[in-house]
Amino acid sequence: MAVVEVRDLVKRFDGGRVPAIDRVSLAAAAGEYLVLLGPSGCGKTTLLRTIAGLEQPTSGDVLIGGHVVTGLPPRARQIAMVFQSYALYPHKTVLANIVFPLRAVGMAREERERKARWAAELLGLELLLDRKPRQLSGGERQRVALARALVRDPQVFLLDEPLSNLDAKLRASARDELKRFQQEVGTTTIYVTHDQAEAMGLGDRIAVLNAGQVHQAGPPVEVYDDPADTFVATFLGSPPMNLIPHDGKLVGFRPEHLLPVENVPAGEGVTMPLAVERLEYLSGDRHVYGTVSRIGERTRVVARLPATVDTAIATGETHEFAVPGARLRFFDTQSGQRSEPVRLDGG
Ligand code: ATP
């Protein structure tokens, strides 16, 4: 059963020419980690705030636990939220901040402290329990806000970029902890981010949003391997999917699937001569930038070669590359939507 569901949700702000949320229907199943991913301004936060009850939709409904909660205040929704701008009580210690929501529901002191210490340990806050928020770094404050949400055993967590103030290393470990925590307690979570690595790492499913609409919702491997349209194809991936116009279609392939022809089994690939313009080394991979003119017109593409591919490639040379046929994706040039495969010469 869907624990959280939005039906045909529209949110228009005064003066906004386009709706911030434009007819979104989406559901998170029990225990699911659903990530809302999209560029700045696409409506992620508005969607989360509408689920939380902090915004009222222009039309459409929000359901939690199968009940329509549209119009109910946030406190009636059995949700816990951590937002980018989290508010801690400045005069209370870290421990007191974490236990505060438990006091409010009348939990016994011992039980409160036990839960708070468990959450603090999970988030690496054990040594900071006696400090006040002003004695903490931005990242530490964020972890306190997270701990405070975790202790409440809510039906749903709504997290809006909760790791955005953490440095890269802490962010990676906090991400692992969040995932582990979620797997342990199994609370349905909706998590907003514009960071695709975070989305791929955390999400059971990713909903990719743009301009207030969900372009695709599916498991990470699906949105990455089988993007529904060219927006998803190029928003995900680093570097993004290559797109080459061909005969009224766009032929797409990921940089890691474009390899020197020697590295693709004979007869299995579509070949193209790549005029190499630039080489970059990133995390052990070679990124080869250049142009191809084999299919359709001249187009810039990028290949991403793992360290295991040691073929010599030099700037200024033209080298024959190939993409295995099974790795090609096809899109309609006009709509950008995924379309049926077409036959390519030599493919
Ligand atoms: P970011 O990643 O930058 O936080 P987002 O995807 O969360 O962006 P939203 O904050 O949901 O995007 O904003 C969606 C759209 O709605 C934007 O065009 C934004 O300017 C607009 N918007 C958001 N809140 C308001 C408001 N209170 N009044 C008017 N317009 C708003």
JSON list of N, CA, C and O in Angstrom, two decimals, residues 4 12 126 141 183 264:
[
{"chain": "A", "resi": 4, "resn": "VAL", "atom": "N", "xyz": [2.47, 7.27, 1.19]},
{"chain": "A", "resi": 4, "resn": "VAL", "atom": "CA", "xyz": [2.28, 8.66, 0.76]},
{"chain": "A", "resi": 4, "resn": "VAL", "atom": "C", "xyz": [1.87, 8.64, -0.70]},
{"chain": "A", "resi": 4, "resn": "VAL", "atom": "O", "xyz": [2.45, 7.90, -1.50]},
{"chain": "A", "resi": 12, "resn": "ARG", "atom": "N", "xyz": [0.20, 26.46, -7.72]},
{"chain": "A", "resi": 12, "resn": "ARG", "atom": "CA", "xyz": [0.52, 27.72, -8.38]},
{"chain": "A", "resi": 12, "resn": "ARG", "atom": "C", "xyz": [0.78, 28.77, -7.32]},
{"chain": "A", "resi": 12, "resn": "ARG", "atom": "O", "xyz": [-0.03, 28.92, -6.42]},
{"chain": "A", "resi": 126, "resn": "GLU", "atom": "N", "xyz": [27.62, 11.68, 19.79]},
{"chain": "A", "resi": 126, "resn": "GLU", "atom": "CA", "xyz": [27.74, 11.30, 21.21]},
{"chain": "A", "resi": 126, "resn": "GLU", "atom": "C", "xyz": [28.54, 12.31, 22.04]},
{"chain": "A", "resi": 126, "resn": "GLU", "atom": "O", "xyz": [28.20, 12.57, 23.18]},
{"chain": "A", "resi": 141, "resn": "ARG", "atom": "N", "xyz": [24.93, 20.81, 13.33]},
{"chain": "A", "resi": 141, "resn": "ARG", "atom": "CA", "xyz": [23.55, 21.25, 13.60]},
{"chain": "A", "resi": 141, "resn": "ARG", "atom": "C", "xyz": [22.56, 20.47, 12.75]},
{"chain": "A", "resi": 141, "resn": "ARG", "atom": "O", "xyz": [21.50, 20.08, 13.22]},
{"chain": "A", "resi": 183, "resn": "GLN", "atom": "N", "xyz": [17.15, 1.23, 6.30]},
{"chain": "A", "resi": 183, "resn": "GLN", "atom": "CA", "xyz": [16.96, -0.21, 6.11]},
{"chain": "A", "resi": 183, "resn": "GLN", "atom": "C", "xyz": [16.62, -0.89, 7.43]},
{"chain": "A", "resi": 183, "resn": "GLN", "atom": "O", "xyz": [15.84, -1.83, 7.46]},
{"chain": "A", "resi": 264, "resn": "VAL", "atom": "N", "xyz": [35.50, -3.62, -28.20]},
{"chain": "A", "resi": 264, "resn": "VAL", "atom": "CA", "xyz": [34.12, -4.06, -28.39]},
{"chain": "A", "resi": 264, "resn": "VAL", "atom": "C", "xyz": [34.17, -5.32, -29.26]},
{"chain": "A", "resi": 264, "resn": "VAL", "atom": "O", "xyz": [34.86, -5.32, -30.28]}
]
